[in-house]
Amino acid sequence: MMRGKLRMQSLAACCALLLVASVPASVDAANSKPAPAKDLLQASNLDIAYANNKGTMLLSLGLTKTDDAERYTRTICEPNKPFAIVHSGYQEGDDQGTGRQTAANFAHEAGALFYTKWDGKAAANQTCILSTTDAWSSYKFLAYKPANGEKLTAAIVKRIEAVRQRKVVKHERIGTISQNTAVAVVQYEPRKGENPLAGIALVTPDTTILLPLSGNDDPNSTWRVDDGGVIDASQFRVIVSAKSASGYALGLEWYGAEGNSIYVLKQTGRRFDPIMHQGRYMAPV
């Protein structure tokens, strides 16, 4: 009787092993696959700042006295070079300055104040993007090389034209991400009854992503105040170039006669959506 029970137990154990072995490996693989990293790149985790003349202090443009500025622990002032910062209080500002958000007027403007840490340093008067520790956690920063306004190849222009079905009449390269991704400014052919149209284009080997820039019919201030109707690559600086599983992100500074506009852009399909936009008033005194 004991032998019969042992045989039955042994048979049951063998069947259990066979059942486990018969489960497809793909089921285990699917169950163990990590969930995609949550995209935390959003306005509530970002702010814009500018540096003092030494590049060792940053003054925020958007954070108020009631904001939790200690959340902001990193900054990036040029592509692929983030560094650590530490919040050091709120600067009240005074009425002794010029009202300009510049290094020369740094001590007189109000804003959350940050010190750079360790070897981190900005260029004098440089615009930087502040972030919380995890804002860029799902993104990889990419190498970037600025260009000198060179013309785009005919093949790239054709791809840009295809997105909006509109002819490009002017095009200049702002820079190159990694080895083969162009960042450019383009101007489209005029259309009767429509405002002038330009755009920022990011062209990868696989896709074309656009940020449309609509102008107006003022020949002296078509795109920005006192621009003389001109838009070209020299007016733009890439602050950040990054990529996640869901697409590209750019930090872009647009120089103007009275100051700079700063954007953080995220890819949605074949377009860029601004998730943050702030202005920096820098008109000559």
PDB file of C-alpha atoms in Angstrom:
ATOM      1  CA  MET A   1       0.000   0.000   0.000  1.00  0.00           C
ATOM      2  CA  MET A   2       2.856   2.355   0.897  1.00  0.00           C
ATOM      3  CA  ARG A   3       4.546   1.613  -2.447  1.00  0.00           C
ATOM      4  CA  GLY A   4       1.310   2.486  -4.272  1.00  0.00           C
ATOM      5  CA  LYS A   5       1.091   5.855  -2.519  1.00  0.00           C
ATOM      6  CA  LEU A   6       4.728   6.610  -3.346  1.00  0.00           C
ATOM      7  CA  ARG A   7       4.131   5.754  -7.011  1.00  0.00           C
ATOM      8  CA  MET A   8       1.082   8.057  -7.104  1.00  0.00           C
ATOM      9  CA  GLN A   9       3.022  10.926  -5.473  1.00  0.00           C
ATOM     10  CA  SER A  10       5.908  10.443  -7.898  1.00  0.00           C
ATOM     11  CA  LEU A  11       3.534  10.442 -10.866  1.00  0.00           C
ATOM     12  CA  ALA A  12       1.822  13.627  -9.633  1.00  0.00           C
ATOM     13  CA  ALA A  13       5.184  15.383  -9.242  1.00  0.00           C
ATOM     14  CA  CYS A  14       6.214  14.406 -12.780  1.00  0.00           C
ATOM     15  CA  CYS A  15       2.923  15.719 -14.195  1.00  0.00           C
ATOM     16  CA  ALA A  16       3.414  19.027 -12.367  1.00  0.00           C
ATOM     17  CA  LEU A  17       6.916  19.385 -13.820  1.00  0.00           C
ATOM     18  CA  LEU A  18       5.633  18.627 -17.320  1.00  0.00           C
ATOM     19  CA  LEU A  19       2.858  21.227 -16.910  1.00  0.00           C
ATOM     20  CA  VAL A  20       5.321  23.929 -15.865  1.00  0.00           C
ATOM     21  CA  ALA A  21       7.673  23.024 -18.703  1.00  0.00           C
ATOM     22  CA  SER A  22       4.835  23.263 -21.227  1.00  0.00           C
ATOM     23  CA  VAL A  23       4.100  26.964 -20.446  1.00  0.00           C
ATOM     24  CA  PRO A  24       5.394  29.022 -23.433  1.00  0.00           C
ATOM     25  CA  ALA A  25       8.547  31.014 -22.719  1.00  0.00           C
ATOM     26  CA  SER A  26       6.916  34.021 -24.346  1.00  0.00           C
ATOM     27  CA  VAL A  27       4.387  34.213 -21.506  1.00  0.00           C
ATOM     28  CA  ASP A  28       7.167  34.529 -18.929  1.00  0.00           C
ATOM     29  CA  ALA A  29       8.988  37.055 -21.122  1.00  0.00           C
ATOM     30  CA  ALA A  30       5.859  39.154 -21.493  1.00  0.00           C
ATOM     31  CA  ASN A  31       5.171  39.078 -17.776  1.00  0.00           C
ATOM     32  CA  SER A  32       8.741  40.048 -16.908  1.00  0.00           C
ATOM     33  CA  LYS A  33       9.031  42.867 -19.454  1.00  0.00           C
ATOM     34  CA  PRO A  34       9.545  46.173 -17.611  1.00  0.00           C
ATOM     35  CA  ALA A  35       6.924  48.852 -18.070  1.00  0.00           C
ATOM     36  CA  PRO A  36       7.980  51.850 -20.199  1.00  0.00           C
ATOM     37  CA  ALA A  37       9.497  54.665 -18.167  1.00  0.00           C
ATOM     38  CA  LYS A  38       6.956  57.359 -17.335  1.00  0.00           C
ATOM     39  CA  ASP A  39       7.515  60.573 -19.248  1.00  0.00           C
ATOM     40  CA  LEU A  40       7.949  63.307 -16.632  1.00  0.00           C
ATOM     41  CA  LEU A  41       9.075  65.991 -19.060  1.00  0.00           C
ATOM     42  CA  GLN A  42       6.335  68.538 -18.399  1.00  0.00           C
ATOM     43  CA  ALA A  43       6.053  72.211 -17.535  1.00  0.00           C
ATOM     44  CA  SER A  44       5.579  71.564 -13.818  1.00  0.00           C
ATOM     45  CA  ASN A  45       9.059  69.996 -13.679  1.00  0.00           C
ATOM     46  CA  LEU A  46      10.862  72.694 -15.687  1.00  0.00           C
ATOM     47  CA  ASP A  47      11.773  76.360 -15.551  1.00  0.00           C
ATOM     48  CA  ILE A  48      14.015  78.798 -17.410  1.00  0.00           C
ATOM     49  CA  ALA A  49      16.893  80.731 -15.850  1.00  0.00           C
ATOM     50  CA  TYR A  50      19.872  82.861 -16.832  1.00  0.00           C
ATOM     51  CA  ALA A  51      23.415  83.041 -15.502  1.00  0.00           C
ATOM     52  CA  ASN A  52      25.373  85.804 -13.825  1.00  0.00           C
ATOM     53  CA  ASN A  53      28.637  87.062 -15.309  1.00  0.00           C
ATOM     54  CA  LYS A  54      30.658  84.311 -13.611  1.00  0.00           C
ATOM     55  CA  GLY A  55      28.283  81.546 -14.679  1.00  0.00           C
ATOM     56  CA  THR A  56      28.128  80.231 -11.107  1.00  0.00           C
ATOM     57  CA  MET A  57      24.659  81.512 -10.201  1.00  0.00           C
ATOM     58  CA  LEU A  58      21.324  81.164 -11.992  1.00  0.00           C
ATOM     59  CA  LEU A  59      18.176  83.259 -11.554  1.00  0.00           C
ATOM     60  CA  SER A  60      14.851  81.709 -12.514  1.00  0.00           C
ATOM     61  CA  LEU A  61      12.315  83.445 -14.721  1.00  0.00           C
ATOM     62  CA  GLY A  62       9.178  81.637 -13.615  1.00  0.00           C
ATOM     63  CA  LEU A  63       9.516  80.334 -10.064  1.00  0.00           C
ATOM     64  CA  THR A  64       7.829  82.402  -7.377  1.00  0.00           C
ATOM     65  CA  LYS A  65       8.504  82.698  -3.662  1.00  0.00           C
ATOM     66  CA  THR A  66       5.768  80.140  -2.911  1.00  0.00           C
ATOM     67  CA  ASP A  67       7.058  77.484  -5.328  1.00  0.00           C
ATOM     68  CA  ASP A  68       9.069  74.531  -4.058  1.00  0.00           C
ATOM     69  CA  ALA A  69      12.274  75.570  -5.791  1.00  0.00           C
ATOM     70  CA  GLU A  70      14.328  72.932  -3.975  1.00  0.00           C
ATOM     71  CA  ARG A  71      12.815  70.369  -6.365  1.00  0.00           C
ATOM     72  CA  TYR A  72      15.011  71.791  -9.105  1.00  0.00           C
ATOM     73  CA  THR A  73      18.380  70.064  -8.859  1.00  0.00           C
ATOM     74  CA  ARG A  74      19.703  70.025 -12.427  1.00  0.00           C
ATOM     75  CA  THR A  75      20.225  72.417 -15.281  1.00  0.00           C
ATOM     76  CA  ILE A  76      21.320  72.235 -18.874  1.00  0.00           C
ATOM     77  CA  CYS A  77      22.670  75.273 -20.691  1.00  0.00           C
ATOM     78  CA  GLU A  78      23.996  73.597 -23.829  1.00  0.00           C
ATOM     79  CA  PRO A  79      23.365  70.206 -25.438  1.00  0.00           C
ATOM     80  CA  ASN A  80      24.473  67.004 -23.718  1.00  0.00           C
ATOM     81  CA  LYS A  81      26.017  68.848 -20.734  1.00  0.00           C
ATOM     82  CA  PRO A  82      23.672  68.758 -17.728  1.00  0.00           C
ATOM     83  CA  PHE A  83      25.051  69.615 -14.315  1.00  0.00           C
ATOM     84  CA  ALA A  84      23.878  69.871 -10.713  1.00  0.00           C
ATOM     85  CA  ILE A  85      22.526  72.984  -9.016  1.00  0.00           C
ATOM     86  CA  VAL A  86      21.306  73.805  -5.520  1.00  0.00           C
ATOM     87  CA  HIS A  87      18.571  76.235  -4.537  1.00  0.00           C
ATOM     88  CA  SER A  88      19.832  79.041  -2.313  1.00  0.00           C
ATOM     89  CA  GLY A  89      16.742  81.087  -1.549  1.00  0.00           C
ATOM     90  CA  TYR A  90      14.602  83.699  -3.238  1.00  0.00           C
ATOM     91  CA  GLN A  91      16.080  86.990  -4.421  1.00  0.00           C
ATOM     92  CA  GLU A  92      13.615  89.820  -3.843  1.00  0.00           C
ATOM     93  CA  GLY A  93      15.010  92.256  -6.381  1.00  0.00           C
ATOM     94  CA  ASP A  94      14.898  96.036  -6.093  1.00  0.00           C
ATOM     95  CA  ASP A  95      14.121  99.185  -8.069  1.00  0.00           C
ATOM     96  CA  GLN A  96      17.757 100.066  -8.720  1.00  0.00           C
ATOM     97  CA  GLY A  97      18.073  98.059 -11.922  1.00  0.00           C
ATOM     98  CA  THR A  98      17.058  98.405 -15.541  1.00  0.00           C
ATOM     99  CA  GLY A  99      14.289  95.807 -15.609  1.00  0.00           C
ATOM    100  CA  ARG A 100      16.344  93.671 -17.992  1.00  0.00           C
ATOM    101  CA  GLN A 101      16.812  89.952 -17.374  1.00  0.00           C
ATOM    102  CA  THR A 102      20.528  90.026 -18.027  1.00  0.00           C
ATOM    103  CA  ALA A 103      23.758  89.260 -16.195  1.00  0.00           C
ATOM    104  CA  ALA A 104      24.472  92.989 -15.908  1.00  0.00           C
ATOM    105  CA  ASN A 105      21.200  93.425 -14.013  1.00  0.00           C
ATOM    106  CA  PHE A 106      21.313  90.060 -12.219  1.00  0.00           C
ATOM    107  CA  ALA A 107      21.495  91.443  -8.651  1.00  0.00           C
ATOM    108  CA  HIS A 108      18.420  93.651  -9.114  1.00  0.00           C
ATOM    109  CA  GLU A 109      15.901  91.144 -10.526  1.00  0.00           C
ATOM    110  CA  ALA A 110      13.586  88.939  -8.477  1.00  0.00           C
ATOM    111  CA  GLY A 111      13.551  85.172  -8.758  1.00  0.00           C
ATOM    112  CA  ALA A 112      14.543  81.852  -7.255  1.00  0.00           C
ATOM    113  CA  LEU A 113      18.316  81.748  -6.952  1.00  0.00           C
ATOM    114  CA  PHE A 114      20.532  78.732  -7.626  1.00  0.00           C
ATOM    115  CA  TYR A 115      24.230  77.996  -7.296  1.00  0.00           C
ATOM    116  CA  THR A 116      26.033  75.614  -9.610  1.00  0.00           C
ATOM    117  CA  LYS A 117      27.659  72.600  -7.938  1.00  0.00           C
ATOM    118  CA  TRP A 118      31.053  70.960  -8.316  1.00  0.00           C
ATOM    119  CA  ASP A 119      32.505  71.689 -11.761  1.00  0.00           C
ATOM    120  CA  GLY A 120      29.224  72.788 -13.320  1.00  0.00           C
ATOM    121  CA  LYS A 121      29.244  76.237 -14.848  1.00  0.00           C
ATOM    122  CA  ALA A 122      27.271  78.229 -17.391  1.00  0.00           C
ATOM    123  CA  ALA A 123      28.609  80.798 -19.804  1.00  0.00           C
ATOM    124  CA  ALA A 124      28.138  84.412 -18.732  1.00  0.00           C
ATOM    125  CA  ASN A 125      24.547  85.586 -19.279  1.00  0.00           C
ATOM    126  CA  GLN A 126      23.611  82.191 -20.758  1.00  0.00           C
ATOM    127  CA  THR A 127      20.021  80.935 -20.838  1.00  0.00           C
ATOM    128  CA  CYS A 128      19.547  77.570 -19.105  1.00  0.00           C
ATOM    129  CA  ILE A 129      16.716  75.104 -18.544  1.00  0.00           C
ATOM    130  CA  LEU A 130      16.170  74.072 -14.924  1.00  0.00           C
ATOM    131  CA  SER A 131      14.648  70.699 -14.115  1.00  0.00           C
ATOM    132  CA  THR A 132      13.680  68.435 -11.275  1.00  0.00           C
ATOM    133  CA  THR A 133      15.816  65.358 -10.693  1.00  0.00           C
ATOM    134  CA  ASP A 134      13.605  63.050 -12.743  1.00  0.00           C
ATOM    135  CA  ALA A 135      12.222  65.386 -15.441  1.00  0.00           C
ATOM    136  CA  TRP A 136      14.560  63.970 -18.099  1.00  0.00           C
ATOM    137  CA  SER A 137      14.696  60.441 -16.647  1.00  0.00           C
ATOM    138  CA  SER A 138      13.119  58.769 -19.694  1.00  0.00           C
ATOM    139  CA  TYR A 139      15.283  60.734 -22.157  1.00  0.00           C
ATOM    140  CA  LYS A 140      18.817  60.329 -23.413  1.00  0.00           C
ATOM    141  CA  PHE A 141      20.735  63.529 -24.107  1.00  0.00           C
ATOM    142  CA  LEU A 142      22.183  63.586 -27.623  1.00  0.00           C
ATOM    143  CA  ALA A 143      25.342  65.076 -29.079  1.00  0.00           C
ATOM    144  CA  TYR A 144      24.785  68.275 -31.038  1.00  0.00           C
ATOM    145  CA  LYS A 145      26.920  70.416 -33.311  1.00  0.00           C
ATOM    146  CA  PRO A 146      25.834  73.938 -34.322  1.00  0.00           C
ATOM    147  CA  ALA A 147      25.971  74.842 -37.992  1.00  0.00           C
ATOM    148  CA  ASN A 148      26.693  78.091 -39.810  1.00  0.00           C
ATOM    149  CA  GLY A 149      23.429  78.482 -41.669  1.00  0.00           C
ATOM    150  CA  GLU A 150      24.353  76.112 -44.491  1.00  0.00           C
ATOM    151  CA  LYS A 151      21.675  75.242 -47.029  1.00  0.00           C
ATOM    152  CA  LEU A 152      19.921  71.890 -46.755  1.00  0.00           C
ATOM    153  CA  THR A 153      20.233  69.189 -49.371  1.00  0.00           C
ATOM    154  CA  ALA A 154      17.520  68.921 -52.008  1.00  0.00           C
ATOM    155  CA  ALA A 155      16.437  65.574 -50.555  1.00  0.00           C
ATOM    156  CA  ILE A 156      15.879  67.052 -47.087  1.00  0.00           C
ATOM    157  CA  VAL A 157      13.990  70.048 -48.493  1.00  0.00           C
ATOM    158  CA  LYS A 158      11.707  67.726 -50.449  1.00  0.00           C
ATOM    159  CA  ARG A 159      10.876  65.785 -47.293  1.00  0.00           C
ATOM    160  CA  ILE A 160      10.025  68.998 -45.413  1.00  0.00           C
ATOM    161  CA  GLU A 161       7.815  70.181 -48.268  1.00  0.00           C
ATOM    162  CA  ALA A 162       5.967  66.862 -48.301  1.00  0.00           C
ATOM    163  CA  VAL A 163       4.756  67.226 -44.705  1.00  0.00           C
ATOM    164  CA  ARG A 164       2.703  70.377 -45.373  1.00  0.00           C
ATOM    165  CA  GLN A 165       2.432  70.076 -49.150  1.00  0.00           C
ATOM    166  CA  ARG A 166       3.949  73.536 -49.466  1.00  0.00           C
ATOM    167  CA  LYS A 167       7.059  74.731 -51.264  1.00  0.00           C
ATOM    168  CA  VAL A 168      10.040  75.884 -49.182  1.00  0.00           C
ATOM    169  CA  VAL A 169      11.633  79.095 -50.514  1.00  0.00           C
ATOM    170  CA  LYS A 170      14.345  79.545 -47.870  1.00  0.00           C
ATOM    171  CA  HIS A 171      16.143  77.028 -45.678  1.00  0.00           C
ATOM    172  CA  GLU A 172      19.144  77.076 -43.339  1.00  0.00           C
ATOM    173  CA  ARG A 173      20.633  74.469 -41.035  1.00  0.00           C
ATOM    174  CA  ILE A 174      20.737  75.434 -37.349  1.00  0.00           C
ATOM    175  CA  GLY A 175      22.722  72.360 -36.357  1.00  0.00           C
ATOM    176  CA  THR A 176      23.089  68.589 -36.438  1.00  0.00           C
ATOM    177  CA  ILE A 177      22.028  66.099 -33.766  1.00  0.00           C
ATOM    178  CA  SER A 178      24.242  63.023 -33.515  1.00  0.00           C
ATOM    179  CA  GLN A 179      25.548  62.270 -37.010  1.00  0.00           C
ATOM    180  CA  ASN A 180      22.579  62.451 -39.329  1.00  0.00           C
ATOM    181  CA  THR A 181      19.679  64.461 -37.891  1.00  0.00           C
ATOM    182  CA  ALA A 182      19.281  68.029 -39.137  1.00  0.00           C
ATOM    183  CA  VAL A 183      17.719  70.909 -37.198  1.00  0.00           C
ATOM    184  CA  ALA A 184      16.762  73.714 -39.567  1.00  0.00           C
ATOM    185  CA  VAL A 185      14.653  76.814 -40.029  1.00  0.00           C
ATOM    186  CA  VAL A 186      12.582  77.021 -43.199  1.00  0.00           C
ATOM    187  CA  GLN A 187      10.372  79.630 -44.809  1.00  0.00           C
ATOM    188  CA  TYR A 188       7.465  78.582 -47.031  1.00  0.00           C
ATOM    189  CA  GLU A 189       6.231  80.216 -50.197  1.00  0.00           C
ATOM    190  CA  PRO A 190       3.660  82.985 -49.618  1.00  0.00           C
ATOM    191  CA  ARG A 191      -0.002  82.193 -50.188  1.00  0.00           C
ATOM    192  CA  LYS A 192      -2.610  84.805 -50.991  1.00  0.00           C
ATOM    193  CA  GLY A 193      -4.873  85.570 -48.050  1.00  0.00           C
ATOM    194  CA  GLU A 194      -2.674  83.700 -45.552  1.00  0.00           C
ATOM    195  CA  ASN A 195      -0.091  84.867 -43.034  1.00  0.00           C
ATOM    196  CA  PRO A 196       3.570  84.187 -43.790  1.00  0.00           C
ATOM    197  CA  LEU A 197       4.659  80.750 -42.590  1.00  0.00           C
ATOM    198  CA  ALA A 198       8.030  79.506 -41.407  1.00  0.00           C
ATOM    199  CA  GLY A 199       8.993  76.552 -39.260  1.00  0.00           C
ATOM    200  CA  ILE A 200      11.591  74.647 -37.296  1.00  0.00           C
ATOM    201  CA  ALA A 201      12.253  71.242 -38.831  1.00  0.00           C
ATOM    202  CA  LEU A 202      13.977  68.223 -37.338  1.00  0.00           C
ATOM    203  CA  VAL A 203      14.793  65.712 -40.060  1.00  0.00           C
ATOM    204  CA  THR A 204      15.992  62.235 -39.074  1.00  0.00           C
ATOM    205  CA  PRO A 205      16.742  59.355 -41.457  1.00  0.00           C
ATOM    206  CA  ASP A 206      13.219  58.057 -40.725  1.00  0.00           C
ATOM    207  CA  THR A 207      10.912  60.993 -40.079  1.00  0.00           C
ATOM    208  CA  THR A 208      10.391  64.758 -40.307  1.00  0.00           C
ATOM    209  CA  ILE A 209       9.071  66.745 -37.333  1.00  0.00           C
ATOM    210  CA  LEU A 210       7.879  70.347 -37.646  1.00  0.00           C
ATOM    211  CA  LEU A 211       7.121  73.319 -35.416  1.00  0.00           C
ATOM    212  CA  PRO A 212       5.129  75.852 -37.496  1.00  0.00           C
ATOM    213  CA  LEU A 213       5.899  79.544 -36.936  1.00  0.00           C
ATOM    214  CA  SER A 214       3.192  81.868 -38.186  1.00  0.00           C
ATOM    215  CA  GLY A 215       4.087  85.465 -39.026  1.00  0.00           C
ATOM    216  CA  ASN A 216       2.052  88.533 -39.956  1.00  0.00           C
ATOM    217  CA  ASP A 217       1.933  91.052 -42.801  1.00  0.00           C
ATOM    218  CA  ASP A 218       4.112  93.690 -41.073  1.00  0.00           C
ATOM    219  CA  PRO A 219       7.325  93.842 -43.146  1.00  0.00           C
ATOM    220  CA  ASN A 220       9.278  95.316 -40.223  1.00  0.00           C
ATOM    221  CA  SER A 221       8.107  92.857 -37.564  1.00  0.00           C
ATOM    222  CA  THR A 222       6.972  89.760 -39.427  1.00  0.00           C
ATOM    223  CA  TRP A 223       8.134  87.055 -37.002  1.00  0.00           C
ATOM    224  CA  ARG A 224       9.485  89.032 -34.048  1.00  0.00           C
ATOM    225  CA  VAL A 225       9.492  92.735 -33.139  1.00  0.00           C
ATOM    226  CA  ASP A 226      11.862  94.714 -35.384  1.00  0.00           C
ATOM    227  CA  ASP A 227      13.078  91.637 -37.303  1.00  0.00           C
ATOM    228  CA  GLY A 228      12.919  93.415 -40.675  1.00  0.00           C
ATOM    229  CA  GLY A 229      10.942  90.492 -42.068  1.00  0.00           C
ATOM    230  CA  VAL A 230      13.947  88.189 -41.727  1.00  0.00           C
ATOM    231  CA  ILE A 231      14.057  84.759 -40.125  1.00  0.00           C
ATOM    232  CA  ASP A 232      17.260  82.727 -40.341  1.00  0.00           C
ATOM    233  CA  ALA A 233      19.440  80.201 -38.533  1.00  0.00           C
ATOM    234  CA  SER A 234      21.507  82.841 -36.719  1.00  0.00           C
ATOM    235  CA  GLN A 235      18.448  83.689 -34.596  1.00  0.00           C
ATOM    236  CA  PHE A 236      18.251  80.225 -33.006  1.00  0.00           C
ATOM    237  CA  ARG A 237      20.233  78.250 -30.449  1.00  0.00           C
ATOM    238  CA  VAL A 238      19.582  74.656 -29.429  1.00  0.00           C
ATOM    239  CA  ILE A 239      19.889  74.319 -25.641  1.00  0.00           C
ATOM    240  CA  VAL A 240      18.837  70.672 -25.339  1.00  0.00           C
ATOM    241  CA  SER A 241      18.626  67.767 -27.765  1.00  0.00           C
ATOM    242  CA  ALA A 242      17.221  64.537 -26.336  1.00  0.00           C
ATOM    243  CA  LYS A 243      15.277  61.428 -27.268  1.00  0.00           C
ATOM    244  CA  SER A 244      13.020  58.964 -25.459  1.00  0.00           C
ATOM    245  CA  ALA A 245      11.060  55.902 -26.542  1.00  0.00           C
ATOM    246  CA  SER A 246       8.194  58.222 -27.503  1.00  0.00           C
ATOM    247  CA  GLY A 247      10.197  60.733 -29.547  1.00  0.00           C
ATOM    248  CA  TYR A 248      12.495  63.748 -29.591  1.00  0.00           C
ATOM    249  CA  ALA A 249      12.635  66.779 -27.314  1.00  0.00           C
ATOM    250  CA  LEU A 250      14.338  70.106 -27.986  1.00  0.00           C
ATOM    251  CA  GLY A 251      15.158  73.139 -25.917  1.00  0.00           C
ATOM    252  CA  LEU A 252      15.248  76.108 -28.287  1.00  0.00           C
ATOM    253  CA  GLU A 253      16.200  79.764 -27.806  1.00  0.00           C
ATOM    254  CA  TRP A 254      15.014  82.314 -30.368  1.00  0.00           C
ATOM    255  CA  TYR A 255      16.905  85.612 -30.306  1.00  0.00           C
ATOM    256  CA  GLY A 256      14.975  88.827 -30.882  1.00  0.00           C
ATOM    257  CA  ALA A 257      15.569  92.577 -30.855  1.00  0.00           C
ATOM    258  CA  GLU A 258      13.892  93.033 -27.453  1.00  0.00           C
ATOM    259  CA  GLY A 259      14.732  89.681 -25.907  1.00  0.00           C
ATOM    260  CA  ASN A 260      14.727  85.940 -26.330  1.00  0.00           C
ATOM    261  CA  SER A 261      11.923  83.396 -26.469  1.00  0.00           C
ATOM    262  CA  ILE A 262      12.727  80.010 -24.966  1.00  0.00           C
ATOM    263  CA  TYR A 263      10.810  76.841 -25.794  1.00  0.00           C
ATOM    264  CA  VAL A 264      10.873  73.244 -24.625  1.00  0.00           C
ATOM    265  CA  LEU A 265       9.396  71.119 -27.413  1.00  0.00           C
ATOM    266  CA  LYS A 266       8.205  67.509 -27.453  1.00  0.00           C
ATOM    267  CA  GLN A 267       7.470  65.353 -30.459  1.00  0.00           C
ATOM    268  CA  THR A 268       3.892  64.265 -31.097  1.00  0.00           C
ATOM    269  CA  GLY A 269       3.795  62.309 -34.320  1.00  0.00           C
ATOM    270  CA  ARG A 270       5.203  64.596 -37.014  1.00  0.00           C
ATOM    271  CA  ARG A 271       4.913  67.843 -35.091  1.00  0.00           C
ATOM    272  CA  PHE A 272       6.566  69.521 -32.123  1.00  0.00           C
ATOM    273  CA  ASP A 273       4.337  70.729 -29.286  1.00  0.00           C
ATOM    274  CA  PRO A 274       5.649  73.453 -26.940  1.00  0.00           C
ATOM    275  CA  ILE A 275       5.328  72.189 -23.361  1.00  0.00           C
ATOM    276  CA  MET A 276       6.990  75.324 -21.982  1.00  0.00           C
ATOM    277  CA  HIS A 277       7.510  78.818 -23.365  1.00  0.00           C
ATOM    278  CA  GLN A 278       9.019  81.770 -21.532  1.00  0.00           C
ATOM    279  CA  GLY A 279      10.397  85.117 -22.615  1.00  0.00           C
ATOM    280  CA  ARG A 280      13.539  86.856 -21.433  1.00  0.00           C
ATOM    281  CA  TYR A 281      13.408  90.661 -21.702  1.00  0.00           C
ATOM    282  CA  MET A 282      16.796  91.973 -22.824  1.00  0.00           C
ATOM    283  CA  ALA A 283      16.122  95.130 -24.848  1.00  0.00           C
ATOM    284  CA  PRO A 284      19.103  97.500 -25.053  1.00  0.00           C
ATOM    285  CA  VAL A 285      19.012 100.224 -22.409  1.00  0.00           C
TER     286      VAL A 285
END
